[in-house]
Coordinates of C-alpha atoms in Angstrom, one line a residue:
Chain A
M22 CA 39.0 -132.6 78.0
K23 CA 40.0 -132.6 74.3
A24 CA 41.4 -135.7 72.9
Q25 CA 45.1 -135.3 72.1
A26 CA 46.0 -135.4 68.4
P27 CA 48.0 -138.5 67.7
S28 CA 51.7 -137.6 67.3
A29 CA 53.8 -138.9 64.5
Y30 CA 56.4 -139.8 67.1
P31 CA 55.9 -141.8 70.3
A32 CA 56.8 -139.8 73.4
W33 CA 59.5 -142.3 74.4
L34 CA 61.4 -142.0 71.2
L35 CA 65.0 -140.6 71.5
P36 CA 66.6 -138.6 68.7
S37 CA 68.7 -140.8 66.4
G38 CA 72.2 -141.5 67.8
F39 CA 71.2 -141.0 71.4
E40 CA 70.6 -143.7 74.0
D41 CA 69.9 -144.2 77.7
T42 CA 72.6 -145.9 79.7
L43 CA 70.6 -148.2 82.0
P44 CA 71.7 -149.3 85.5
A45 CA 73.8 -152.3 84.6
R46 CA 75.9 -150.4 82.0
A47 CA 75.8 -147.1 83.9
E48 CA 77.4 -148.8 86.9
I49 CA 80.2 -150.2 84.8
L50 CA 80.7 -146.9 83.0
E51 CA 80.9 -145.1 86.3
T52 CA 83.4 -147.6 87.7
C53 CA 85.6 -147.3 84.6
R54 CA 85.3 -143.5 84.6
R55 CA 86.5 -143.4 88.2
G56 CA 89.2 -146.0 87.6
L57 CA 90.6 -144.0 84.6
L58 CA 90.6 -140.7 86.4
D59 CA 92.4 -142.4 89.3
L60 CA 94.9 -143.8 86.8
Y61 CA 95.5 -140.4 85.3
A62 CA 95.9 -138.8 88.8
G63 CA 98.6 -141.4 89.5
W64 CA 100.5 -140.1 86.4
G65 CA 100.1 -136.4 87.5
Y66 CA 97.2 -135.5 85.2
R67 CA 94.7 -133.3 86.9
Q68 CA 91.0 -133.3 86.0
V69 CA 89.3 -130.3 84.6
I70 CA 85.6 -129.9 83.9
P71 CA 85.0 -127.5 81.0
P72 CA 81.5 -126.2 80.2
L73 CA 79.2 -128.0 77.8
V74 CA 78.7 -124.8 75.8
E75 CA 81.2 -122.3 74.5
H76 CA 81.2 -119.4 72.1
L77 CA 81.5 -120.9 68.7
E78 CA 84.7 -119.0 67.9
S79 CA 86.4 -120.7 70.9
L80 CA 85.3 -124.2 70.0
L81 CA 86.3 -123.9 66.3
T82 CA 89.4 -121.7 66.6
G83 CA 92.5 -122.3 64.6
S84 CA 93.2 -125.8 63.6
A85 CA 90.0 -127.1 65.1
A86 CA 87.9 -125.5 62.3
D87 CA 87.3 -129.0 60.8
L88 CA 85.0 -129.6 63.8
D89 CA 82.6 -127.1 62.4
L90 CA 80.2 -129.6 60.8
Q91 CA 80.4 -131.8 63.9
T92 CA 79.3 -129.0 66.2
W93 CA 75.7 -128.4 67.3
K94 CA 75.0 -124.7 67.3
L95 CA 72.5 -122.5 69.0
V96 CA 72.0 -118.8 69.9
D97 CA 72.7 -117.6 73.4
Q98 CA 69.5 -115.7 74.2
A99 CA 71.3 -113.6 76.8
S100 CA 73.9 -112.2 74.4
G101 CA 72.6 -113.0 70.9
R102 CA 75.9 -114.7 70.1
L103 CA 76.2 -118.1 68.5
V104 CA 77.3 -120.8 70.9
G105 CA 78.3 -124.4 70.2
L106 CA 77.9 -127.6 72.2
R107 CA 81.3 -129.2 72.5
S108 CA 82.0 -132.0 70.0
D109 CA 85.5 -132.7 71.3
M110 CA 87.1 -131.6 74.6
T111 CA 90.6 -131.4 73.3
P112 CA 90.3 -127.8 71.9
Q113 CA 88.8 -126.8 75.3
M114 CA 91.9 -128.2 77.0
A115 CA 94.1 -126.1 74.7
R116 CA 92.1 -123.0 75.6
I117 CA 92.3 -123.7 79.3
D118 CA 96.0 -124.5 79.1
A119 CA 96.7 -121.3 77.2
Q120 CA 94.8 -119.3 79.9
I121 CA 96.4 -120.7 83.0
S122 CA 99.9 -121.8 82.0
A123 CA 103.1 -119.8 81.6
D124 CA 105.0 -120.2 78.3
D125 CA 107.5 -122.8 79.6
E126 CA 105.3 -124.5 82.1
T127 CA 104.5 -128.2 81.7
R128 CA 100.9 -129.0 82.4
R129 CA 99.0 -132.3 82.5
L130 CA 95.2 -132.3 82.2
C131 CA 92.6 -135.0 82.0
Y132 CA 88.8 -135.0 81.5
A133 CA 85.7 -137.2 81.2
G134 CA 82.4 -136.2 79.9
T135 CA 79.8 -136.4 77.2
V136 CA 80.4 -134.6 74.0
L137 CA 77.8 -134.0 71.3
R138 CA 78.2 -134.7 67.6
A139 CA 75.9 -133.1 65.1
R140 CA 76.8 -136.1 62.9
P141 CA 78.1 -139.4 64.2
D142 CA 81.8 -140.1 63.5
H143 CA 81.0 -143.1 61.5
L144 CA 77.9 -144.8 60.1
G145 CA 75.6 -145.8 63.0
G146 CA 77.9 -144.2 65.5
S147 CA 76.7 -142.4 68.7
R148 CA 76.1 -138.7 68.6
A149 CA 76.8 -138.5 72.3
P150 CA 80.1 -140.3 73.0
F151 CA 81.4 -140.3 76.5
Q152 CA 84.9 -138.8 75.9
V153 CA 87.7 -139.5 78.3
G154 CA 91.2 -138.3 77.6
A155 CA 94.5 -136.8 78.8
E156 CA 96.6 -134.0 77.3
L157 CA 100.2 -133.0 78.0
F158 CA 101.1 -129.3 77.3
G159 CA 104.5 -127.6 77.2
V160 CA 106.8 -130.5 76.2
A161 CA 107.9 -130.8 72.6
G162 CA 109.9 -134.0 72.5
P163 CA 108.8 -137.5 71.6
E164 CA 109.1 -138.5 75.3
A165 CA 105.9 -136.5 75.8
D166 CA 104.2 -138.4 73.0
L167 CA 105.4 -141.7 74.5
E168 CA 104.0 -140.8 77.9
V169 CA 100.4 -140.1 76.6
L170 CA 100.6 -143.1 74.2
S171 CA 101.5 -145.3 77.2
L172 CA 98.7 -143.8 79.2
M173 CA 96.3 -144.5 76.3
V174 CA 97.4 -148.2 76.3
E175 CA 97.0 -148.3 80.1
S176 CA 93.5 -146.9 79.8
L177 CA 92.5 -149.6 77.3
L178 CA 94.1 -152.3 79.5
H179 CA 92.2 -150.8 82.5
C180 CA 89.0 -151.4 80.6
R181 CA 90.1 -154.9 79.9
V182 CA 90.4 -154.5 76.1
G183 CA 92.5 -157.4 75.0
D184 CA 94.4 -158.2 71.8
L185 CA 95.3 -154.6 71.1
L186 CA 96.8 -153.3 67.9
L187 CA 98.5 -149.9 67.9
D188 CA 98.8 -148.0 64.6
L189 CA 101.4 -145.3 64.5
G190 CA 101.8 -142.5 62.0
H191 CA 103.1 -139.0 61.5
V192 CA 101.2 -136.3 59.7
G193 CA 104.6 -134.5 59.2
I194 CA 105.5 -137.0 56.5
A195 CA 102.5 -136.1 54.2
H196 CA 103.0 -132.4 55.0
A197 CA 106.7 -132.7 54.0
L198 CA 105.8 -134.1 50.6
A199 CA 103.1 -131.5 50.2
D200 CA 105.6 -128.8 51.0
A201 CA 108.1 -130.3 48.5
A202 CA 105.3 -130.2 45.9
G203 CA 104.3 -126.6 46.8
F204 CA 100.8 -127.6 47.9
H205 CA 99.5 -125.2 50.5
Q206 CA 96.1 -124.2 52.1
D207 CA 93.2 -125.5 50.0
L208 CA 95.3 -127.7 47.8
R209 CA 96.9 -129.4 50.8
A210 CA 93.4 -129.9 52.3
E211 CA 92.2 -131.5 49.1
L212 CA 95.3 -133.8 49.1
L213 CA 94.8 -134.8 52.7
R214 CA 91.1 -135.7 52.0
L215 CA 92.3 -138.0 49.2
L216 CA 94.9 -139.5 51.5
E217 CA 92.2 -140.3 54.1
R218 CA 90.6 -142.7 51.6
K219 CA 94.0 -144.1 50.4
A220 CA 92.5 -143.6 47.0
W221 CA 95.7 -144.0 45.1
P222 CA 94.1 -143.9 41.6
D223 CA 92.4 -140.6 42.4
I224 CA 95.6 -139.2 44.1
R225 CA 97.7 -140.0 41.0
L226 CA 95.2 -138.3 38.7
W227 CA 95.0 -135.3 41.1
L228 CA 98.8 -135.0 41.4
D229 CA 99.0 -135.2 37.6
S230 CA 96.5 -132.5 37.1
K231 CA 98.5 -130.3 39.5
G232 CA 101.7 -130.8 37.5
C233 CA 103.5 -132.9 40.1
G234 CA 106.8 -134.3 38.8
T235 CA 107.6 -138.0 38.4
E236 CA 110.0 -138.0 41.4
L237 CA 107.5 -136.6 43.8
M238 CA 104.8 -138.8 42.3
D239 CA 107.0 -141.8 43.2
D240 CA 107.5 -140.4 46.7
F241 CA 103.7 -140.2 47.2
A242 CA 103.4 -143.8 45.9
T243 CA 106.0 -144.9 48.4
L244 CA 104.1 -143.1 51.2
L245 CA 100.8 -144.9 50.3
R246 CA 102.6 -148.3 50.5
A247 CA 104.3 -147.4 53.8
H248 CA 102.1 -149.6 56.0
G249 CA 103.4 -152.5 58.1
G250 CA 106.0 -153.5 60.7
L251 CA 109.3 -152.0 61.8
E252 CA 110.8 -152.9 58.4
V253 CA 108.6 -150.3 56.8
L254 CA 110.0 -147.5 59.0
E255 CA 113.5 -148.6 58.0
R256 CA 112.7 -149.0 54.4
T257 CA 111.0 -145.6 54.2
Q258 CA 114.0 -144.0 55.9
G259 CA 116.0 -145.0 52.8
Q260 CA 113.3 -144.1 50.3
L261 CA 112.1 -140.8 51.6
G262 CA 115.0 -139.8 53.9
H263 CA 116.1 -137.1 51.4
H264 CA 113.2 -135.0 52.7
G265 CA 114.6 -133.5 56.0
A266 CA 111.2 -133.4 57.7
V267 CA 110.4 -137.0 56.8
R268 CA 113.8 -138.1 58.2
A269 CA 113.0 -136.3 61.5
A270 CA 109.5 -137.8 61.7
L271 CA 110.8 -141.3 61.1
E272 CA 113.4 -140.9 63.8
Q273 CA 110.6 -140.0 66.2
L274 CA 108.6 -143.0 65.1
L275 CA 111.6 -145.3 65.6
F276 CA 112.2 -144.0 69.1
I277 CA 108.5 -144.5 70.0
W278 CA 108.4 -147.9 68.5
T279 CA 111.5 -149.2 70.3
Q280 CA 110.3 -147.8 73.7
L281 CA 106.8 -149.1 73.3
Q282 CA 108.1 -152.6 72.5
Q283 CA 110.1 -152.6 75.7
R284 CA 107.2 -151.2 77.8
Y285 CA 104.5 -153.4 76.3
P286 CA 106.0 -156.6 74.7
Q287 CA 102.5 -158.0 74.2
L288 CA 101.3 -155.1 72.2
Q289 CA 101.0 -155.5 68.4
L290 CA 102.6 -152.5 66.7
Q291 CA 102.1 -151.4 63.1
C292 CA 102.8 -148.2 61.2
D293 CA 100.8 -146.5 58.5
L294 CA 102.7 -143.5 57.4
A295 CA 99.9 -142.3 55.0
E296 CA 97.2 -142.4 57.7
V297 CA 95.7 -138.9 58.3
H298 CA 92.1 -140.0 59.0
G299 CA 90.4 -138.6 62.0
H300 CA 93.3 -136.3 62.9
Q301 CA 91.8 -133.0 61.9
Y302 CA 94.1 -130.7 64.0
H303 CA 97.2 -132.8 64.5
T304 CA 100.7 -131.7 63.5
G305 CA 103.0 -134.5 64.4
L306 CA 103.0 -138.1 65.7
L307 CA 99.6 -139.9 65.4
F308 CA 98.4 -143.0 67.0
S309 CA 95.2 -145.1 67.1
A310 CA 94.4 -148.3 68.9
Y311 CA 92.3 -151.1 67.4
G312 CA 90.6 -153.9 69.4
P313 CA 89.7 -157.4 68.0
Q314 CA 86.1 -156.6 67.1
Q315 CA 85.1 -153.1 66.4
G316 CA 85.1 -151.7 62.8
A317 CA 86.7 -148.4 64.0
A318 CA 89.5 -147.2 66.2
L319 CA 88.9 -147.5 70.0
A320 CA 91.2 -144.7 71.0
S321 CA 93.4 -142.2 69.2
G322 CA 95.5 -139.2 69.6
G323 CA 98.6 -137.4 68.6
R324 CA 100.6 -134.2 68.7
Y325 CA 98.8 -130.9 67.9
D326 CA 101.3 -128.1 68.6
G327 CA 100.1 -124.5 68.3
I328 CA 96.3 -125.0 68.6
G329 CA 96.3 -122.7 71.7
L330 CA 97.8 -119.8 69.6
A331 CA 94.3 -118.2 69.2
F332 CA 93.9 -118.1 72.9
G333 CA 97.3 -116.4 73.5
G334 CA 99.7 -119.2 73.9
S335 CA 101.2 -121.3 71.1
R336 CA 102.3 -124.3 73.1
P337 CA 103.5 -127.8 72.3
A338 CA 100.7 -130.2 73.0
T339 CA 100.0 -134.0 72.7
G340 CA 97.3 -136.1 74.0
F341 CA 94.7 -138.8 73.4
S342 CA 91.0 -139.5 73.9
L343 CA 88.6 -142.4 73.7
D344 CA 84.9 -143.0 73.7
L345 CA 84.2 -145.0 76.9
K346 CA 80.9 -146.5 75.8
P347 CA 82.0 -148.9 73.1
I348 CA 84.9 -150.3 75.2
L349 CA 83.0 -151.0 78.5
P350 CA 83.9 -154.4 79.8
P351 CA 81.1 -156.9 80.4
A352 CA 79.6 -156.8 83.9
R353 CA 81.7 -158.8 86.3
A354 CA 80.0 -162.0 87.6
P355 CA 77.7 -161.2 90.6
G356 CA 79.3 -162.0 93.9
G357 CA 80.6 -158.7 94.9
V358 CA 77.9 -156.7 96.8
R359 CA 74.8 -158.8 97.2
T360 CA 71.6 -157.1 98.2
I361 CA 70.1 -157.7 101.6
W362 CA 66.3 -157.9 101.9
A363 CA 65.0 -156.0 104.9
P364 CA 61.4 -156.0 106.2
G365 CA 59.1 -153.0 106.2
G366 CA 57.5 -151.5 109.3
Q367 CA 59.0 -149.7 112.2
G368 CA 60.3 -152.6 114.3
A369 CA 62.6 -151.8 117.3
N370 CA 66.1 -151.1 116.1
L371 CA 65.3 -151.9 112.5
W372 CA 66.3 -148.5 111.2
Q373 CA 69.5 -148.5 113.2
T374 CA 70.4 -152.0 112.0
I375 CA 69.8 -151.1 108.4
T376 CA 71.8 -147.9 108.7
A377 CA 74.7 -149.8 110.3
L378 CA 74.7 -152.3 107.5
R379 CA 74.7 -149.5 104.9
Q380 CA 77.6 -147.8 106.6
Q381 CA 79.6 -151.1 106.3
G382 CA 79.1 -150.9 102.6
Q383 CA 76.2 -153.3 102.3
R384 CA 73.3 -152.7 100.0
V385 CA 70.0 -153.0 101.8
I386 CA 66.6 -152.7 100.3
Q387 CA 63.5 -152.4 102.5
D388 CA 60.4 -154.1 101.3
F389 CA 57.6 -151.8 102.5
S390 CA 54.9 -154.4 101.8
A391 CA 56.1 -157.2 104.1
E392 CA 57.1 -157.5 107.7
L393 CA 58.1 -161.2 107.1
A394 CA 60.4 -162.3 104.4
P395 CA 58.9 -164.2 101.5
A396 CA 60.1 -167.7 100.8
D397 CA 63.9 -168.0 100.1
P398 CA 63.6 -169.2 96.5
S399 CA 61.6 -166.2 95.4
L400 CA 64.1 -163.8 97.0
V401 CA 67.0 -165.6 95.3
E402 CA 65.1 -165.2 92.0
E403 CA 64.8 -161.5 92.6
G404 CA 68.5 -161.2 93.1
Y405 CA 68.8 -160.9 96.9
G406 CA 71.8 -162.5 98.6
S407 CA 70.6 -162.5 102.2
V408 CA 67.7 -161.6 104.5
L409 CA 67.5 -159.4 107.5
E410 CA 65.3 -161.1 110.1
K411 CA 64.7 -161.1 113.8
S412 CA 65.3 -164.1 116.0
G413 CA 65.8 -164.2 119.7
G414 CA 65.1 -160.4 119.9
K415 CA 68.1 -159.6 117.7
W416 CA 68.5 -158.7 114.0
H417 CA 70.4 -161.3 111.9
V418 CA 71.5 -161.2 108.4
R419 CA 70.9 -164.7 107.1
P420 CA 72.6 -165.5 103.8
L421 CA 70.1 -167.2 101.4
T422 CA 72.5 -170.0 100.7
S423 CA 74.8 -170.5 103.7
A424 CA 75.0 -170.0 107.5
D425 CA 73.8 -167.0 109.5
I426 CA 75.9 -163.9 110.3
T427 CA 75.0 -162.2 113.6
I428 CA 75.2 -158.5 113.6
E429 CA 77.7 -157.3 116.1
E430 CA 76.2 -155.4 119.1
D431 CA 78.5 -152.4 118.5
A432 CA 77.2 -152.0 115.0
E433 CA 74.1 -150.2 116.3
Chain B
M16 CA 89.9 -162.9 66.4
N17 CA 88.6 -163.9 63.0
H18 CA 91.5 -164.0 60.5
G19 CA 89.2 -164.8 57.5
I20 CA 88.5 -162.3 54.8
T21 CA 85.0 -161.5 53.7
I22 CA 84.4 -159.7 50.4
A23 CA 81.1 -158.1 49.4
L24 CA 80.0 -158.3 45.8
S25 CA 76.9 -157.5 43.9
K26 CA 75.2 -159.6 41.2
G27 CA 75.2 -158.4 37.7
R28 CA 77.8 -156.6 35.7
I29 CA 80.2 -156.0 38.6
L30 CA 80.2 -159.7 39.5
E31 CA 80.6 -160.8 35.9
E32 CA 83.6 -158.6 35.4
A33 CA 85.1 -159.1 38.9
L34 CA 85.1 -162.9 38.9
P35 CA 87.8 -163.2 36.2
L36 CA 90.0 -160.8 38.2
F37 CA 89.6 -163.0 41.3
A38 CA 90.1 -166.2 39.2
G39 CA 93.4 -164.7 37.9
A40 CA 94.4 -164.2 41.5
G41 CA 93.6 -167.9 42.2
I42 CA 90.3 -167.2 44.0
V43 CA 87.2 -169.0 42.6
P44 CA 83.8 -169.1 44.3
L45 CA 82.9 -172.7 45.1
E46 CA 79.4 -172.2 43.7
D47 CA 78.2 -170.1 40.8
P48 CA 76.8 -166.9 42.5
D49 CA 74.4 -166.4 39.6
Q50 CA 72.9 -169.9 40.0
S51 CA 73.1 -170.2 43.8
R52 CA 70.6 -168.6 46.1
K53 CA 73.1 -168.6 48.9
L54 CA 74.1 -165.2 50.2
I55 CA 77.4 -166.4 51.6
I56 CA 79.6 -168.3 49.2
A57 CA 82.9 -170.0 50.1
S58 CA 85.9 -169.8 47.8
S59 CA 88.7 -172.0 46.7
H60 CA 90.9 -170.0 49.0
P61 CA 90.4 -171.2 52.6
G62 CA 89.4 -168.3 54.9
L63 CA 88.1 -166.2 52.1
R64 CA 84.4 -165.9 51.3
F65 CA 82.1 -163.8 49.3
L66 CA 78.9 -162.0 50.3
I67 CA 76.4 -161.5 47.5
I68 CA 74.4 -158.3 48.2
R69 CA 72.8 -155.4 46.4
A70 CA 75.3 -153.0 44.8
S71 CA 74.2 -150.0 46.9
D72 CA 74.5 -152.0 50.1
V73 CA 78.2 -152.8 49.5
P74 CA 79.6 -149.6 51.1
T75 CA 77.3 -150.1 54.1
Y76 CA 78.5 -153.6 54.8
V77 CA 82.1 -152.6 54.5
T78 CA 81.9 -149.4 56.5
W79 CA 80.3 -151.4 59.4
G80 CA 82.9 -154.1 59.1
A81 CA 80.3 -156.7 58.2
A82 CA 82.6 -157.3 55.2
D83 CA 86.3 -156.5 55.2
L84 CA 86.4 -155.6 51.5
G85 CA 83.9 -154.9 48.7
I86 CA 83.6 -153.9 45.1
A87 CA 81.5 -150.9 44.6
G88 CA 80.9 -148.6 41.6
K89 CA 82.3 -145.1 41.9
D90 CA 78.7 -143.9 41.3
V91 CA 77.5 -145.6 44.5
L92 CA 80.5 -144.3 46.5
M93 CA 80.0 -140.8 45.3
E94 CA 76.3 -140.9 46.0
Q95 CA 76.4 -142.2 49.6
E96 CA 77.7 -139.4 51.9
G97 CA 79.5 -140.0 55.1
L98 CA 81.2 -143.2 54.0
D99 CA 84.4 -144.0 55.8
L100 CA 86.4 -146.3 53.7
Y101 CA 89.7 -146.9 52.0
E102 CA 89.5 -147.0 48.2
P103 CA 93.0 -148.3 47.3
L104 CA 92.3 -149.8 43.9
D105 CA 90.5 -148.9 40.6
L106 CA 89.6 -152.3 39.2
K107 CA 88.8 -150.7 35.7
I108 CA 85.6 -152.8 35.5
G109 CA 82.1 -151.5 35.2
V110 CA 83.5 -148.6 33.2
C111 CA 81.1 -145.9 32.2
R112 CA 80.4 -142.2 33.0
M113 CA 78.0 -140.1 35.0
A114 CA 76.5 -137.6 32.6
V115 CA 73.7 -135.1 32.1
A116 CA 71.4 -135.8 29.1
E117 CA 68.5 -134.1 27.5
A118 CA 66.1 -134.5 24.6
A119 CA 67.8 -134.1 21.2
D120 CA 65.5 -131.3 20.1
L121 CA 66.3 -129.3 23.3
A122 CA 70.0 -130.0 22.9
A123 CA 69.9 -128.6 19.3
H124 CA 69.7 -125.0 20.6
D125 CA 70.8 -125.5 24.2
A126 CA 74.0 -124.1 25.8
P127 CA 74.9 -125.8 29.1
Q128 CA 77.1 -122.8 30.2
R129 CA 74.0 -120.6 30.2
W130 CA 71.9 -122.9 32.4
E131 CA 70.4 -121.0 35.3
R132 CA 67.8 -123.4 36.7
V133 CA 67.3 -127.0 35.7
R134 CA 64.9 -129.7 36.6
I135 CA 66.7 -133.0 36.8
A136 CA 65.3 -136.5 37.2
T137 CA 67.9 -138.9 38.7
K138 CA 68.7 -141.9 40.8
Y139 CA 71.7 -139.9 42.1
P140 CA 70.3 -136.7 43.9
N141 CA 73.5 -136.1 45.9
I142 CA 75.9 -136.3 43.0
T143 CA 73.5 -134.1 41.0
R144 CA 73.2 -131.5 43.8
R145 CA 77.0 -131.3 44.3
H146 CA 77.7 -131.1 40.5
F147 CA 75.3 -128.2 39.9
Q148 CA 76.2 -126.5 43.1
A149 CA 79.8 -126.4 41.9
R150 CA 78.6 -125.0 38.6
G151 CA 76.4 -122.3 40.2
V152 CA 73.2 -123.7 38.7
Q153 CA 70.0 -123.9 40.7
T154 CA 68.5 -127.4 40.6
E155 CA 65.2 -129.0 41.3
I156 CA 65.8 -132.7 41.7
I157 CA 63.3 -135.4 41.1
K158 CA 64.4 -138.6 42.7
L159 CA 63.5 -141.7 40.6
Y160 CA 64.4 -145.3 41.0
G161 CA 64.7 -146.4 37.4
S162 CA 63.9 -145.6 33.7
M163 CA 65.2 -142.0 34.0
E164 CA 65.1 -141.7 30.2
L165 CA 61.4 -141.5 30.4
A166 CA 61.2 -138.4 32.5
P167 CA 62.2 -135.8 29.8
L168 CA 59.9 -137.5 27.2
V169 CA 56.8 -137.0 29.4
G170 CA 57.7 -133.6 30.8
L171 CA 58.5 -134.8 34.3
A172 CA 62.0 -133.2 34.1
D173 CA 63.9 -131.3 31.4
R174 CA 67.1 -133.2 31.9
I175 CA 68.4 -136.4 33.6
V176 CA 71.6 -137.4 35.4
D177 CA 72.5 -141.0 34.9
L178 CA 75.1 -143.5 34.1
V179 CA 76.0 -143.7 30.4
S180 CA 77.8 -146.7 29.0
S181 CA 77.4 -147.1 25.3
G182 CA 74.8 -144.4 25.0
R183 CA 72.4 -146.7 23.3
T184 CA 69.5 -146.3 25.8
L185 CA 69.8 -142.6 25.5
R186 CA 69.8 -142.7 21.7
E187 CA 66.8 -145.1 21.5
N188 CA 64.8 -142.7 23.6
G189 CA 65.8 -139.6 21.7
L190 CA 68.2 -138.2 24.3
V191 CA 71.7 -136.9 23.9
E192 CA 74.5 -136.5 26.5
V193 CA 75.4 -132.9 27.0
E194 CA 77.7 -132.8 30.0
Q195 CA 80.0 -135.3 31.7
I196 CA 80.0 -135.3 35.5
A197 CA 82.6 -138.0 36.3
P198 CA 84.2 -141.1 34.8
I199 CA 82.9 -144.1 36.7
S200 CA 84.5 -147.5 37.3
S201 CA 84.4 -150.1 40.1
R202 CA 86.6 -149.6 43.1
L203 CA 87.9 -152.1 45.7
V204 CA 86.9 -150.6 49.1
V205 CA 88.3 -151.7 52.4
N206 CA 87.1 -151.3 56.0
R207 CA 89.4 -149.1 58.0
A208 CA 89.9 -151.4 61.0
A209 CA 90.2 -154.5 58.8
M210 CA 93.0 -152.8 56.8
K211 CA 94.9 -152.5 60.1
R212 CA 94.0 -155.8 61.7
K213 CA 94.3 -158.0 58.6
L214 CA 97.0 -156.0 56.8
R215 CA 99.0 -158.9 55.4
P216 CA 96.2 -160.9 53.8
I217 CA 94.5 -157.8 52.5
E218 CA 97.7 -156.3 51.1
T219 CA 98.4 -159.6 49.4
L220 CA 94.9 -159.7 47.9
I221 CA 95.2 -156.0 46.7
E222 CA 98.5 -156.8 45.1
A223 CA 97.1 -159.9 43.4
L224 CA 94.1 -158.0 42.0
E225 CA 96.3 -155.1 41.0
A226 CA 98.5 -157.5 39.0
Q227 CA 95.3 -158.5 37.2
V228 CA 94.2 -155.0 36.4
H229 CA 97.7 -153.8 35.3
P230 CA 99.4 -156.9 34.0

């Protein structure tokens, strides 16, 4: 046999940005995933499972075109067409909704699955986030936004994220000012990119170079400073209220703010009216949640009316999503299900006893190498909570710390 | 949660010019960063501390949230792609420009608008690539870590892209500036989540520094 040439990469190496989720975390992730889907079901959101791969046009259609750089692409060898691996499940939901819903139908959908990012969202971020989210189609009013926003808060509370800060914004405000200044298409995209960085010195130069008047310049300066508590919404109403679209957006924000405060008095609320970051396809209200530690938002969402147009239905849409992996709660202290050690061999009734225990929800591991239990301390060290052993012709589960439990006869 | 504010700074010109701005805002490091070997330096303001790191590491610390704020040259911010930061304030310090330079004897009969293909030595390959891409000029980029001015003199490259301040280093090496790419100055950068979670203290700090820049 020829000696193998040494490879530059060890065989165990994963591509950058990917990771294994090992048992301890996988169990928590699965518990959270189930818990969240149950939560959404209770609110009437029904789960859909879209494919991992779609034709590129469908993934990137319409307002989702900014996802282009984020999307892994490959050629479908069956058709020769370019396909993409989903980098965000929201556009898939819009496609599904447009296909299955009538124009005036209200539809609530939710989903949970891995998405793939050609580039991580932020420095050192994962390229395979586990995306969980919910979307509400067919309702245009702020009540719909309030519902998904509340569901986002519930999701984070379910995952035991404490000390939450909710940041509210409205992309309509920046758009209203851009409209007033006559910036459309490419110019507007350039402006939004500058707004993402809150780079006021650069924005001022840019506006200047585009011949923006003093009054609008001041309005943009006001927008950049509109960051803080409820007083900011009220102040901005006075300063920018002469733009009709800004007034309408602020009224929506005030409604949401008041309602959220009543629903979640413990929640810290903040508004940032110039925030457009990470909201590539949104058209209205925006929201992000921040936890105490992470350097990035934990969950975010907003309104994205009209994204389904390309699929035949321009519908009101609002929703949120989050990456489950960074917000997984720490493992609960052991004490729930403890493993029972069972001997190997084919002893009389052994199989039936083990099966009965497993049906009761117990976790039983059979040690093929021993018919007699090793000493208690070594079992405790290996994480076992009790031992299945025979005494008086019957199988007993003996807890490794306290008194015996006799198996009921009818368990067999 | 930690309510303190951490500011990343780099030694050298930025530190020298930034400290007076902070001093004007009533914030003084408790030790001289130039003398001390400490990497974390407390300040006269309780709950506000400085990290002393390399200039090109400042955006990394701030993007990750290891520092809430930082001061970074626009050159560093332009060169590092995929940064995810707020840049709310131009501190008007470390002022210079990013420019293309070439040997004086080449410049005597050269016309930048007719360039078709250039070989550029630079510490800033991304800025160089983007600049020439936008101009429709093919570029071969030779990445160097210092003393760019040497490259055209020994035939390693025909032009360089580098920071130009007074232009003295260029002149002393027989080079002339032929094209400006961007004006450069130092920016205050802020981590996105910190801006949200520590809005009040960060806003106060930005306003205090702004008052120093535009008195």
